[in-house]
Each structure stands twice: as structure tokens, then as C-alpha cells.
mmCIF file of C-alpha atoms and ligand atoms in Angstrom:
data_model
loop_
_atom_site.group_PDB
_atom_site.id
_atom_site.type_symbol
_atom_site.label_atom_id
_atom_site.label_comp_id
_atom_site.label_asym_id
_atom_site.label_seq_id
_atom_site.Cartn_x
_atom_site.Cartn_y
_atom_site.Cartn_z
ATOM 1 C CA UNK A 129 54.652 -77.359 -30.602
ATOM 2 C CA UNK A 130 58.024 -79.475 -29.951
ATOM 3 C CA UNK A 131 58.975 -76.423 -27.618
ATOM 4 C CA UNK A 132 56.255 -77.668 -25.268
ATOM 5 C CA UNK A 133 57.114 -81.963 -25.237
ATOM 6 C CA UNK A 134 59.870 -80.770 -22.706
ATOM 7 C CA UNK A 135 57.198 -79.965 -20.139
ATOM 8 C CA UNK A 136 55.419 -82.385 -20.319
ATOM 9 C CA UNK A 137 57.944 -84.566 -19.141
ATOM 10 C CA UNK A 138 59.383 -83.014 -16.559
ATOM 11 C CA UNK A 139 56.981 -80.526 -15.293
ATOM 12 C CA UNK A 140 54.197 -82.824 -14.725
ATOM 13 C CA UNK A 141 55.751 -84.102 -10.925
ATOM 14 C CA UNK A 142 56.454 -80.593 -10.064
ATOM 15 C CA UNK A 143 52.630 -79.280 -10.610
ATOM 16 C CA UNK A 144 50.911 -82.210 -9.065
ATOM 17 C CA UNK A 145 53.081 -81.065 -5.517
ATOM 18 C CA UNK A 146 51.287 -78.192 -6.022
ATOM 19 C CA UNK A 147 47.339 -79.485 -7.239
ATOM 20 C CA UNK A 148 47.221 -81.776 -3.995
ATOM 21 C CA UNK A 149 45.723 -79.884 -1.433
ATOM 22 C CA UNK A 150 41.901 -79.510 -2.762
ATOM 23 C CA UNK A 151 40.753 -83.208 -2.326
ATOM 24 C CA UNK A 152 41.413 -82.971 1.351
ATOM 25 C CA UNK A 153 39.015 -80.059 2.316
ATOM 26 C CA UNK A 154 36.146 -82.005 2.764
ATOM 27 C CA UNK A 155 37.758 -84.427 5.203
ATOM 28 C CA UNK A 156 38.697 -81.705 7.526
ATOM 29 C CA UNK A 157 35.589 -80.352 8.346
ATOM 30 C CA UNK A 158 34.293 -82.111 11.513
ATOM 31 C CA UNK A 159 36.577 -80.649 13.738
ATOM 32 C CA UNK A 160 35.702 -79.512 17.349
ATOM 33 C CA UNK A 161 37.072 -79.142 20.658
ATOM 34 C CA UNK A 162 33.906 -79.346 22.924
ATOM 35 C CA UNK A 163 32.585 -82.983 24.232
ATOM 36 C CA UNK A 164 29.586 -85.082 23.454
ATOM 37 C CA UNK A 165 27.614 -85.123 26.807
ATOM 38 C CA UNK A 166 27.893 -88.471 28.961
ATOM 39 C CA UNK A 167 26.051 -90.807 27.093
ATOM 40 C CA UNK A 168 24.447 -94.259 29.107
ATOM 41 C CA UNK A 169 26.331 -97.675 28.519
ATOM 42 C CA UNK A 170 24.782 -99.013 25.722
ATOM 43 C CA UNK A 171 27.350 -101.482 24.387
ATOM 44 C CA UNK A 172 30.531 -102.942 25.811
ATOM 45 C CA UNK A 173 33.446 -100.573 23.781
ATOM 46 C CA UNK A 174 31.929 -96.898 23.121
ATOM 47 C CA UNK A 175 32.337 -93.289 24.129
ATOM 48 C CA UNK A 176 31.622 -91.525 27.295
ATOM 49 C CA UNK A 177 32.682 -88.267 25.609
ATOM 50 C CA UNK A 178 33.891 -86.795 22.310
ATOM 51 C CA UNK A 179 37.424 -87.380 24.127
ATOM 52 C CA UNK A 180 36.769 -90.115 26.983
ATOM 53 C CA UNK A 181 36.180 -93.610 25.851
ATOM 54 C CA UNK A 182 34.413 -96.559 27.991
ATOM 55 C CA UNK A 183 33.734 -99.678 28.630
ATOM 56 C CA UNK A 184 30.507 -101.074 29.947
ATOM 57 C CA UNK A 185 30.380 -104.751 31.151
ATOM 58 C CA UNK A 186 27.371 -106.537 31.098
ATOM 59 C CA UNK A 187 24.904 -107.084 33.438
ATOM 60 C CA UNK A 188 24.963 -110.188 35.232
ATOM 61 C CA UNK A 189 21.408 -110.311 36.112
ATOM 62 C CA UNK A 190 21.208 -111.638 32.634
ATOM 63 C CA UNK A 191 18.930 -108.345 31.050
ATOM 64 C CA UNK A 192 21.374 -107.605 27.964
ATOM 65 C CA UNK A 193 21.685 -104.114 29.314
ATOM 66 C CA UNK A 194 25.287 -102.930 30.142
ATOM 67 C CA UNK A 195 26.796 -101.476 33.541
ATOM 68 C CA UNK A 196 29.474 -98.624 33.422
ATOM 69 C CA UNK A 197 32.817 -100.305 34.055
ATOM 70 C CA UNK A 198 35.580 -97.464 33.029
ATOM 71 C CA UNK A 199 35.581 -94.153 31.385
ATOM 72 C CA UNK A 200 39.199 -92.543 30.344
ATOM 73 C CA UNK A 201 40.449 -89.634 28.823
ATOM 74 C CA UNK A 202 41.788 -90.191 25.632
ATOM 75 C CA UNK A 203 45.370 -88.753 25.384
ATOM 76 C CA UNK A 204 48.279 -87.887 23.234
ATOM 77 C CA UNK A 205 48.235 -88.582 19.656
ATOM 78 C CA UNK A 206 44.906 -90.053 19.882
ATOM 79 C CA UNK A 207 43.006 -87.456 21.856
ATOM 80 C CA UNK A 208 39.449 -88.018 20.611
ATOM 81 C CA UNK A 209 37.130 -91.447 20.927
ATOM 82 C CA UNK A 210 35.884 -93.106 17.987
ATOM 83 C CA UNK A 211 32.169 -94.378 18.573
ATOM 84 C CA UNK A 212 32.304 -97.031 16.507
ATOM 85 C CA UNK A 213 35.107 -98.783 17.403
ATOM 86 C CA UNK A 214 35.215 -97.574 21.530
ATOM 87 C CA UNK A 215 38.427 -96.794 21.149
ATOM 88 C CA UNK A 216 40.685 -93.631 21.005
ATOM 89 C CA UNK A 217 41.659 -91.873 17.968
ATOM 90 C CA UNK A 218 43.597 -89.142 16.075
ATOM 91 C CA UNK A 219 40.365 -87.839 14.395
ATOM 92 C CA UNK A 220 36.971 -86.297 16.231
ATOM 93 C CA UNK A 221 33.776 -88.191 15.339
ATOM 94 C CA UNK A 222 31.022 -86.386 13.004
ATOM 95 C CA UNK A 223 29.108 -85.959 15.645
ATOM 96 C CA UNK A 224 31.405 -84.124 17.701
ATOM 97 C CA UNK A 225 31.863 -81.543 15.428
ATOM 98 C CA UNK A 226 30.613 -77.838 16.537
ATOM 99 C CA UNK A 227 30.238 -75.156 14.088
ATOM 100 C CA UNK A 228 30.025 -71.998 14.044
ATOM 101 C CA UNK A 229 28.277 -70.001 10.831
ATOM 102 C CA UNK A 230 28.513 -66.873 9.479
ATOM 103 C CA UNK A 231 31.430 -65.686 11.370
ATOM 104 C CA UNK A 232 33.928 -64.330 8.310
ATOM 105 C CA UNK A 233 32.525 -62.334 4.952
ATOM 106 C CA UNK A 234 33.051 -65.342 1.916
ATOM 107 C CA UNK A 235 34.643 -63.984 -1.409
ATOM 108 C CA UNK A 236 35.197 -67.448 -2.401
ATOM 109 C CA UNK A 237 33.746 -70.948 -1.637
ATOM 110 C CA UNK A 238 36.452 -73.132 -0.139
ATOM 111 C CA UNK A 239 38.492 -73.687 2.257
ATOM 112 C CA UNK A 240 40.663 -70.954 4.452
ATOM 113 C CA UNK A 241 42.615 -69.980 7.027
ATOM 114 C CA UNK A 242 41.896 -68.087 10.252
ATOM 115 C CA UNK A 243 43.854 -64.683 9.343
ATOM 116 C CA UNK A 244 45.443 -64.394 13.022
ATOM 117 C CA UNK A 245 45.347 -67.290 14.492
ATOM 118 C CA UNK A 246 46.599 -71.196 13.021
ATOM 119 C CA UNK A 247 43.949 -73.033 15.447
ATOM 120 C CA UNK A 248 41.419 -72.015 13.281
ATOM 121 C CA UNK A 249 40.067 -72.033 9.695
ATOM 122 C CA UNK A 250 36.779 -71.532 7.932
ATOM 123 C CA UNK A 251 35.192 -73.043 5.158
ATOM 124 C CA UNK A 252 32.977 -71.034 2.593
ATOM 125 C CA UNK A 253 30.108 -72.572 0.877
ATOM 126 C CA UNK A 254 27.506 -70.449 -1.023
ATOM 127 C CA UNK A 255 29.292 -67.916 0.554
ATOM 128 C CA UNK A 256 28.617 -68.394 3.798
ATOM 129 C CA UNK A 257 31.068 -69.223 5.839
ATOM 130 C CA UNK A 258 31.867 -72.411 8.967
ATOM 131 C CA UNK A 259 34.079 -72.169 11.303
ATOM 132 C CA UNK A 260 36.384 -74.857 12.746
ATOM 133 C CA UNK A 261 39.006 -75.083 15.926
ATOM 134 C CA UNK A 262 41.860 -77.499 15.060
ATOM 135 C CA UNK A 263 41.095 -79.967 18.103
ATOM 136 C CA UNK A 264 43.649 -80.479 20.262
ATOM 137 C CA UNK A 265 46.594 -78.211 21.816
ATOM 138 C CA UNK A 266 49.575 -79.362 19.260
ATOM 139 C CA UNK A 267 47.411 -79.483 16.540
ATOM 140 C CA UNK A 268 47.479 -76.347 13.474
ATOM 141 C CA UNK A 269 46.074 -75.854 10.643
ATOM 142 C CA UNK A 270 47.600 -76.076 7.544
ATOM 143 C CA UNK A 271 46.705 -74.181 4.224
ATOM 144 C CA UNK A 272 48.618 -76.363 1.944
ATOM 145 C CA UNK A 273 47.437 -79.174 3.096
ATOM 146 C CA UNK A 274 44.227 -78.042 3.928
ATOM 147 C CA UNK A 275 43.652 -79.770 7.445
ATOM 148 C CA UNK A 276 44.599 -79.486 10.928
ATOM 149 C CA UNK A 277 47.456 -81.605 11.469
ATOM 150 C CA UNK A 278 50.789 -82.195 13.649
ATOM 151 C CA UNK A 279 53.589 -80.109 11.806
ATOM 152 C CA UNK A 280 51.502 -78.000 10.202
ATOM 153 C CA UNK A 281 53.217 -75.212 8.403
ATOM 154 C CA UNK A 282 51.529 -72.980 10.363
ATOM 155 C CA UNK A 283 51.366 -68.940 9.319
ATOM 156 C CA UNK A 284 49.665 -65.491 9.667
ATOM 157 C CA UNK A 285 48.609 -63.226 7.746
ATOM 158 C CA UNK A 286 50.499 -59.668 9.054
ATOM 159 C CA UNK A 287 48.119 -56.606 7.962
ATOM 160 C CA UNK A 288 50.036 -54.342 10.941
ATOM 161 C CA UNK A 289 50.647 -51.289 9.682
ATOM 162 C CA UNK A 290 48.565 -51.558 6.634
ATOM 163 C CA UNK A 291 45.591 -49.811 4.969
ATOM 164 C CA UNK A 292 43.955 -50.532 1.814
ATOM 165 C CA UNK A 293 46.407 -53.348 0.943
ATOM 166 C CA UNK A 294 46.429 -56.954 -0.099
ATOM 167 C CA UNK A 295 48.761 -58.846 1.615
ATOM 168 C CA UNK A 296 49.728 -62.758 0.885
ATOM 169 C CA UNK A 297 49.634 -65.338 2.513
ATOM 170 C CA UNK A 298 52.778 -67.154 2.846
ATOM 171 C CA UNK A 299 53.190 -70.574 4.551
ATOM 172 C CA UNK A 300 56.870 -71.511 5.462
ATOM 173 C CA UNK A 301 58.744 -70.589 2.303
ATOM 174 C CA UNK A 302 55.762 -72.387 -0.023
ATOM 175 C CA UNK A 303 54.065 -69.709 -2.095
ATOM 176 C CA UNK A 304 50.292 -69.690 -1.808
ATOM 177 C CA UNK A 305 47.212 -68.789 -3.713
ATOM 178 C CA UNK A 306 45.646 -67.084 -0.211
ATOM 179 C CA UNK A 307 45.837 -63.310 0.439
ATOM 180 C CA UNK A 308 44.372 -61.134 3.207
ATOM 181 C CA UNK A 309 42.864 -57.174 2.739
ATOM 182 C CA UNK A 310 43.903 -55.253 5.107
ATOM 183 C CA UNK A 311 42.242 -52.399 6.421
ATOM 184 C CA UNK A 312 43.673 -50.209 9.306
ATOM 185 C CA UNK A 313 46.074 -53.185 10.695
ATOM 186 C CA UNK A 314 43.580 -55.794 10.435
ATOM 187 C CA UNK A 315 42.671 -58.216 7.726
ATOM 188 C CA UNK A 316 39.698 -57.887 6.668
ATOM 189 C CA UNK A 317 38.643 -60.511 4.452
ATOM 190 C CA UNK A 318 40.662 -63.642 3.050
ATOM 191 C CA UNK A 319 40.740 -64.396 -0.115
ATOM 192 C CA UNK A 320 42.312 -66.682 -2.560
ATOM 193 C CA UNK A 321 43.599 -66.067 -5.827
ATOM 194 C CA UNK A 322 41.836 -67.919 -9.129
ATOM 195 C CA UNK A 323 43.429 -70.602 -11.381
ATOM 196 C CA UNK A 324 46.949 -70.965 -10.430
ATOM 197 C CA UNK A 325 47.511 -67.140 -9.513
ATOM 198 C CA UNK A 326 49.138 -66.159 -6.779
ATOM 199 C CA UNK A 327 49.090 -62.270 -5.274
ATOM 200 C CA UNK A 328 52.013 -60.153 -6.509
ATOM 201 C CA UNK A 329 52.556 -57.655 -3.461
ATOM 202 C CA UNK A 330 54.326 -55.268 -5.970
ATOM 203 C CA UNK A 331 51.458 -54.999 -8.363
ATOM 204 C CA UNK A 332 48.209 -55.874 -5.968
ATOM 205 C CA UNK A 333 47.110 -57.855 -8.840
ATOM 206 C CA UNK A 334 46.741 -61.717 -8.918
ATOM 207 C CA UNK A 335 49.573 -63.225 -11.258
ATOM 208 C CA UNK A 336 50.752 -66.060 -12.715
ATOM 209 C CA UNK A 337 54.025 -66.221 -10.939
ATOM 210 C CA UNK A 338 56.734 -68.760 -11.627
ATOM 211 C CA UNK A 339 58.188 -70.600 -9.334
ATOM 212 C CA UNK A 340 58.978 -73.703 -10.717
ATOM 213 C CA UNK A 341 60.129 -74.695 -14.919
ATOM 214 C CA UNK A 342 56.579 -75.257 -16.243
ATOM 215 C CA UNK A 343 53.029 -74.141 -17.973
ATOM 216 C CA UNK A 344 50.293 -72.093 -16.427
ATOM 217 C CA UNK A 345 47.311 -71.079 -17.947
ATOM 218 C CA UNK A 346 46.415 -67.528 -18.421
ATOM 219 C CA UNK A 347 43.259 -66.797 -16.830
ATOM 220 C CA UNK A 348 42.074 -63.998 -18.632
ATOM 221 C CA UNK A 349 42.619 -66.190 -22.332
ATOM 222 C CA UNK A 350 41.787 -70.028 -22.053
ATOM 223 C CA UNK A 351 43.825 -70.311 -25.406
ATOM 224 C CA UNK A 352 46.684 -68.786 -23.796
ATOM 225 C CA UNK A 353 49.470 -69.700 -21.437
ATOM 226 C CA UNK A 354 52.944 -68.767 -19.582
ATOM 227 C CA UNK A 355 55.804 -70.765 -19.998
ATOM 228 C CA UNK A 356 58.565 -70.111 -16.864
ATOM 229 C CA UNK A 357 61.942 -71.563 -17.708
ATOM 230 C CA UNK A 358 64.967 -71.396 -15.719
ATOM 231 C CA UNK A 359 67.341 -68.630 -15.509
ATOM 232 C CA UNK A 360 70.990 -68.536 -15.036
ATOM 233 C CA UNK A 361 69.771 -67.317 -11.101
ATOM 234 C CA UNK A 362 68.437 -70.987 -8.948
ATOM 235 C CA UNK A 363 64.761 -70.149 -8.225
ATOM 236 C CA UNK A 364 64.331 -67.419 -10.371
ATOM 237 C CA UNK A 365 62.261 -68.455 -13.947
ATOM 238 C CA UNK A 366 61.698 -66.464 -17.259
ATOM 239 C CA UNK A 367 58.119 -65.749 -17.641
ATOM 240 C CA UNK A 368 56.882 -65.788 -21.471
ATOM 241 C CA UNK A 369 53.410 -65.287 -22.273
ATOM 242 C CA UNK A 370 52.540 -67.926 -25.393
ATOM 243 C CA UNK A 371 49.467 -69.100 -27.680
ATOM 244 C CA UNK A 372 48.207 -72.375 -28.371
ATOM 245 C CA UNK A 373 47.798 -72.694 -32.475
ATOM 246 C CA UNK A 374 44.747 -71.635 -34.144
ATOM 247 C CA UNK A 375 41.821 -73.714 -33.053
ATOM 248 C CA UNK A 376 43.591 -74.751 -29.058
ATOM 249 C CA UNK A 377 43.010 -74.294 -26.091
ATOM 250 C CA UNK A 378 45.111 -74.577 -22.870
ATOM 251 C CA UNK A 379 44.256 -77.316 -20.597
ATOM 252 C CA UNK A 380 45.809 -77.014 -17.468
ATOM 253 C CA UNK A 381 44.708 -80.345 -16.304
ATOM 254 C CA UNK A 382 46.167 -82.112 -19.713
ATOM 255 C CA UNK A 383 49.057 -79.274 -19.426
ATOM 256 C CA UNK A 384 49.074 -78.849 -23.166
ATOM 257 C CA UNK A 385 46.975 -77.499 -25.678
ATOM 258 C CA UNK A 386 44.416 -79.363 -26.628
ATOM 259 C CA UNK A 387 41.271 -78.466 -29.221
ATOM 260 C CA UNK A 388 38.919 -75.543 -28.362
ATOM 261 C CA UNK A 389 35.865 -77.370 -26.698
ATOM 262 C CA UNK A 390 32.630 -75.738 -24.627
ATOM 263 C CA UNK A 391 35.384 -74.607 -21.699
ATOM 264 C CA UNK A 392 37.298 -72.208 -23.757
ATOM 265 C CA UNK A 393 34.434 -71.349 -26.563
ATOM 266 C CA UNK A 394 31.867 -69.948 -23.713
ATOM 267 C CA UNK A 395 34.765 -67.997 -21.671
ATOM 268 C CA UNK A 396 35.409 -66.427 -25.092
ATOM 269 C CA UNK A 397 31.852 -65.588 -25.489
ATOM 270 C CA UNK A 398 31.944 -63.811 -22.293
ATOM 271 C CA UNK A 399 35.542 -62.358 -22.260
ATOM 272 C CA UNK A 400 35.505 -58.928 -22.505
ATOM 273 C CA UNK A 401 39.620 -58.551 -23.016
ATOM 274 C CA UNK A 402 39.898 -60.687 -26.149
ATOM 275 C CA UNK A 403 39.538 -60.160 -29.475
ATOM 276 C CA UNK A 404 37.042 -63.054 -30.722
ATOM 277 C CA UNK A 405 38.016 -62.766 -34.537
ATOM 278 C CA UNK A 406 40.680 -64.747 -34.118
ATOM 279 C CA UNK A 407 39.238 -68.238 -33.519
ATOM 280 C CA UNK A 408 39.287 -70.366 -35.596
HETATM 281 C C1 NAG B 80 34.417 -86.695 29.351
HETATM 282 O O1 NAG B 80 34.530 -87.890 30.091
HETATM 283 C C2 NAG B 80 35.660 -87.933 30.960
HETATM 284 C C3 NAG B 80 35.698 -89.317 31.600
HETATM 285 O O2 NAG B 80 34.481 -89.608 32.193
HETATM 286 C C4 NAG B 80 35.561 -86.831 32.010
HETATM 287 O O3 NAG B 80 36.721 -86.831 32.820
HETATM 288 C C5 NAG B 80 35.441 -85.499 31.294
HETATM 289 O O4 NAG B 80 35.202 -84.477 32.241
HETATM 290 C C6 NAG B 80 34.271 -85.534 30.319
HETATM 291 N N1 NAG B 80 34.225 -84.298 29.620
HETATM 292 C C7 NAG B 80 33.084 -83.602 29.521
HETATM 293 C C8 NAG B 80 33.182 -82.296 28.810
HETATM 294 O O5 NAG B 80 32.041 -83.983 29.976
HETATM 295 C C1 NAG B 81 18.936 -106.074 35.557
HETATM 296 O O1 NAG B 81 19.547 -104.894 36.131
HETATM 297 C C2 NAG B 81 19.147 -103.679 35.509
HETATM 298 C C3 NAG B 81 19.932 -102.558 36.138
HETATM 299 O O2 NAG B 81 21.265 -102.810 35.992
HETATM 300 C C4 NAG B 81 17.689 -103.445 35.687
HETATM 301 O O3 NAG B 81 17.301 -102.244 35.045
HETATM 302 C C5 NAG B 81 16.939 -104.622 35.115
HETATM 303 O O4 NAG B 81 15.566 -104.468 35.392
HETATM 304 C C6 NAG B 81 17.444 -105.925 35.719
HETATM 305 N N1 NAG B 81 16.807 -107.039 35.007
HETATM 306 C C7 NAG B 81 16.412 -108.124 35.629
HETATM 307 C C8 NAG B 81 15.790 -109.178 34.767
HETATM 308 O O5 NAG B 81 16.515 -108.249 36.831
HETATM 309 C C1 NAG B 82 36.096 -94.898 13.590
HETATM 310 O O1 NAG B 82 36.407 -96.249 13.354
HETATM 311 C C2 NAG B 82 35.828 -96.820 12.192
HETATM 312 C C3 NAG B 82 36.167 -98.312 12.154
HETATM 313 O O2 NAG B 82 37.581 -98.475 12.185
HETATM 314 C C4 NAG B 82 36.340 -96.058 10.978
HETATM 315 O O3 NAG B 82 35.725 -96.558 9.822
HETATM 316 C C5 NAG B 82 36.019 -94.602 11.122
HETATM 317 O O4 NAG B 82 36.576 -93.868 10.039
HETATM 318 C C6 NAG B 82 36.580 -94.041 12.427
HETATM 319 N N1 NAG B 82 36.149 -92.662 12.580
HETATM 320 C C7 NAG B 82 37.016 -91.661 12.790
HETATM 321 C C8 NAG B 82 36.420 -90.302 12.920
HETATM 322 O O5 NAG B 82 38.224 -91.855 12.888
HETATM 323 C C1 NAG B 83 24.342 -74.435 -1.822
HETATM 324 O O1 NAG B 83 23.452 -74.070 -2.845
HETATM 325 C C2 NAG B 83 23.020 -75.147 -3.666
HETATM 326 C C3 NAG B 83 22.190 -74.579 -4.788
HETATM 327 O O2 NAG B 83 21.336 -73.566 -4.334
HETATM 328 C C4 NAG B 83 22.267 -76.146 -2.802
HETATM 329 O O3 NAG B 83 21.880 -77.255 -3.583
HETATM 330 C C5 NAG B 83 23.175 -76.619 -1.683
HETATM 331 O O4 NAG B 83 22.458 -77.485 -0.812
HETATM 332 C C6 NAG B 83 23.689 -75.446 -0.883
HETATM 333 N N1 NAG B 83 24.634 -75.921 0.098
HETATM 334 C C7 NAG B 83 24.595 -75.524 1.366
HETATM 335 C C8 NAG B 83 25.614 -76.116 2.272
HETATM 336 O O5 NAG B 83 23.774 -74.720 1.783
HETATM 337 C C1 NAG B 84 36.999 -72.518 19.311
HETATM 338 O O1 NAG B 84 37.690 -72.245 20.499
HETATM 339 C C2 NAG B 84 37.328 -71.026 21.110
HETATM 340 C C3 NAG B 84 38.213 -70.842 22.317
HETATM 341 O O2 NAG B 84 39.548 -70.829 21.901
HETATM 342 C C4 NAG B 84 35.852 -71.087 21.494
HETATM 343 O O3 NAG B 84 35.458 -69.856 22.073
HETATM 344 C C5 NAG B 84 35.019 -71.333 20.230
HETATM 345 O O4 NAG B 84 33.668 -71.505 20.577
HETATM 346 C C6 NAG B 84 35.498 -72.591 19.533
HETATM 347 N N1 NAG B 84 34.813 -72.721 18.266
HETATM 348 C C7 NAG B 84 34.427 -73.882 17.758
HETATM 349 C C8 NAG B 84 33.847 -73.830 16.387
HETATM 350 O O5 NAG B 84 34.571 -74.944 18.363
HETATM 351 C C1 NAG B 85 55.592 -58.421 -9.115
HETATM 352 O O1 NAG B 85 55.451 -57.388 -10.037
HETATM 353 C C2 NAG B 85 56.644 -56.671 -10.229
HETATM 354 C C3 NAG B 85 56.299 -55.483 -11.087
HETATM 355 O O2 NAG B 85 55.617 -55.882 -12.272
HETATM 356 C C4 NAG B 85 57.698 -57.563 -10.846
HETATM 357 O O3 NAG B 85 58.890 -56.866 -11.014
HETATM 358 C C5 NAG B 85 57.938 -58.740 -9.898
HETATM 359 O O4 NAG B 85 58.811 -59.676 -10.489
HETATM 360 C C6 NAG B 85 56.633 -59.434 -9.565
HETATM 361 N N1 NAG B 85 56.896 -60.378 -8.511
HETATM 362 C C7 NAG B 85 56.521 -61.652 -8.612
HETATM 363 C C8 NAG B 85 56.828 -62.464 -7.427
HETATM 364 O O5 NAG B 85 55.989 -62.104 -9.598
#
């Protein structure tokens, strides 16, 4: 086991660069680029539009109702109105939100991005799938992070030229979990890896690949994991496939192996690959 106290220490700030993204889905969903129709002055600081705010004064006849003062396109950095507050903002209001359903096939639930074009991305739950426009004109989407943003490390998936192939998804030089098929040039479907896989081109298979000194659990053996160390070669890592001791499990979350509990003992039960004799 001392092999592993290594890892824990320094691996640890490595992985979580690389667990961050998931938490942020849900907060990028309300995305839109068509308006709210003109709505009537109801209160001094609110929205004419989904991207116009306005003020209303009120009336001087003394009625509590408001008059239309100004409306303004909101601009720049903050091209959207917030309805709460009246004023503009870097983020669309729910209710400005359009969305489209059912426009891509869902292998997985989650979050993912448009295969040709970075001012989109889609969003799969029980398998059916939303779409979403990133808002404004200088605004991408993102896979790592998982939102439409300014910067985004923006990237396409290129099928041209092939049939019957997986291809990965790459964004900037970051190595992701997200593959396209392609069939006949075009990708069609995107897909993502499970656990901490990513697509080996070479092999068409999901991997474990190593890209970083650390512990990553096999998904086809909860008590077993691969341990990547560094090689003489910068970037390159030694894959070793290991096994927890009699009785453990790998917990990716807890990166070490920790006692075989429900998680491992019912993926066991329905594992086809392993040998079951050899639990404890
Ligand atoms: C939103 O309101 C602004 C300001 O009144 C206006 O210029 C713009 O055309 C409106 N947009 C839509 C889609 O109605
Ligand atoms: C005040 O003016 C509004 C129109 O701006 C009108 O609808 C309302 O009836 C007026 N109230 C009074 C008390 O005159
Ligand atoms: C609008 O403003 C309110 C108050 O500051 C804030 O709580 C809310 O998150 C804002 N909405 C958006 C979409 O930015
Ligand atoms: C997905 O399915 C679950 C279980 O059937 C259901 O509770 C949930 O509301 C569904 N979600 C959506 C967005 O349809
Ligand atoms: C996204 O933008 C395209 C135009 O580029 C438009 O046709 C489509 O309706 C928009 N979709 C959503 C979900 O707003
Ligand atoms: C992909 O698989 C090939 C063949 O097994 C192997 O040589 C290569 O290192 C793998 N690439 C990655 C990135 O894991």
C-alpha cells in the first residue's frame, strides 16, 4: 500500500483540474438569443426586452402606475437585462431562454457540444436532448468548462473524410472525455466517454489514458486501478494496471482503496469480465 501514499499527496491538485467541469452544467442552460416581447412599465428599473432595459417614471397624476421614460440596448460585456434588478447583465434571464428539443440522438445524459459549430451545445436528459445558442456574438461554448463564456476554448469535431470512425474531441491541447461518430464526413452522434476514459483514436476503444502522474479507476473492475507515473519523456506516463488488496475497492473520489461496499459488490454481481471467486 505505501506505493500509493505518494499519490495521494501530490496527485490530488492535478485530478480536481480535471473533476471541475460537471457542477457547472446546470447553470448554463438558460441561454438564448431571441428577446422577451415589449413588456408595459410596470415598475421604475425593469426590462423592455431580454436585451433592452428601461426605466419607467411615475405617473404624476398620482395613480401608482408608471410611464415609459427610456428603453436601451444593453451592450458589450453585459448584453442581456436582468429583470430583477432593471439593469444590464452578462447572463440572460430564465425567462429568456428558448429551447429547442429533440434536435441531436442522446447516448448519454449530460451536457455536450454542438459537433460543428462552438455557438452551440445541447444538453441530454432522459435522453432527449435541448438545445442552446451561446447568446451573444463573442461568446463560445466551452466543453471543459461546460458553459458559454468569453475565451472559451472553443473546438470542432473534424469527421471529413471519415466513415465508420470515432473521432475525439479535443479542446485546445486539453484532452477530453467527448468523441464524435462519424459517418460519411459527418458526425453523427456525440458521445462522451465513461468514468475518466478518454477515446484512444488508435484502438476506437475508450481508455484510461494518462496524462498526468496519478490513479484512475478501471471501469470494467471497481477493485481495480491504473497507476501512470512519469517517464524519462515530459508528458509521457507509464501506465500499470494494479489491484486493491483482498476485500478493496477503488474509490476514485477518495483516490485510494477503500473497503468493498454496495458500489463495487453490485457491479461485481453484474460484471460479466471478472472472475467473482476472488472476493473476499
Ligand atoms: C428590444 O428593445 C429595444 C429597445 O426598445 C429595441 O431597440 C429592440 O428592437 C427590441 N428587440 C426586440 C426583439 O423587440
Ligand atoms: C393617471 O394616468 C394614467 C395613464 O397614464 C391613467 O390610466 C389613469 O387613469 C390616471 N389616473 C388618474 C387618477 O387620473
Ligand atoms: C439578476 O439580479 C439578481 C439580483 O442581483 C440576481 O440574484 C440574479 O442572479 C440576476 N440574474 C441573472 C440571470 O443574472
Ligand atoms: C426524467 O425522468 C425521471 C424519471 O422518469 C423524471 O422524474 C424526470 O422528471 C424526467 N426529467 C425530465 C426533464 O423529463
Ligand atoms: C440559434 O441560432 C440560430 C441562428 O443562428 C437560430 O436559427 C436558432 O433558432 C437558435 N436556437 C435557439 C435554441 O435559440
Ligand atoms: C492508443 O492505443 C495504442 C495501441 O494500443 C497505444 O500504442 C497508444 O499509446 C494509445 N494512445 C493513447 C493516447 O493512449
Amino acid at each position: 500500500m505505501d506505493i500509493h501514499i505518494l499519490h495521494f499527496i501530490v496527485v490530488p491538485i492535478l485530478l480536481s483540474i480535471l473533476i471541475t467541469s460537471k457542477s457547472l452544467a446546470q447553470e448554463t442552460n438558460t441561454i438564448t438569443t431571441t428577446e422577451n416581447p415589449l413588456q408595459a412599465c410596470y415598475k421604475p428599473y425593469s426590462c423592455a426586452n431580454c436585451t433592452a432595459a428601461r426605466i419607467c417614471r411615475p405617473d404624476p397624476n398620482g395613480s401608482g402606475a408608471f410611464i415609459d421614460y427610456k428603453d436601451f440596448k444593453c451592450t458589450g460585456s453585459t448584453p442581456f437585462c436582468n429583470e430583477t434588478t432593471g439593469t444590464c447583465s452578462a447572463t440572460p434571464s430564465e425567462q429568456c431562454s428558448v429551447k429547442v428539443i429533440g434536435e441531436h440522438i442522446c447516448m448519454k445524459n449530460g451536457v455536450f457540444p454542438h459537433p460543428t459549430t462552438c455557438r452551440k451545445y445541447f444538453q441530454c436528459e432522459n435522453y432527449t436532448s435541448t438545445s442552446f445558442n451561446c447568446s451573444s456574438n463573442n461568446i463560445y461554448y466551452d466543453a471543459i468548462k461546460e458553459e458559454c463564456t468569453y475565451n472559451a476554448w472553443c473546438n470542432q469535431v473534424s469527421c471529413n473524410g471519415y466513415n465508420g470512425f470515432k473521432r475525439r474531441y479535443t479542446v485546445s491541447n486539453k484532452v477530453s472525455q467527448l468523441f464524435a461518430y462519424c459517418i460519411n464526413g459527418q458526425a453523427a452522434v456525440m458521445d462522451r466517454c465513461d468514468g475518466k476514459y478518454v477515446l484512444n483514436e488508435t484502438t476506437q476503444m475508450c481508455e484510461a489514458y494518462c496524462s498526468y502522474p496519478g490513479l484512475i479507476e478501471d471501469i470494467s473492475d471497481c477493485r481495480k486501478y491504473y497507476q501512470c507515473d512519469p517517464t524519462s519523456i515530459d508528458g509521457v506516463f507509464l501506465k500499470t494496471s494494479r489491484r486493491c488488496p483482498d476485500g478493496f475497492g477503488f474509490s476514485q473520489k477518495r483516490y485510494q482503496c477503500v473497503p468493498i461496499e454496495s458500489w463495487c459488490t453490485q457491479s461485481l454481481t453484474l460484471s460479466t469480465t471478472t472472475p467473482v471467486n476472488d472476493v473476499l
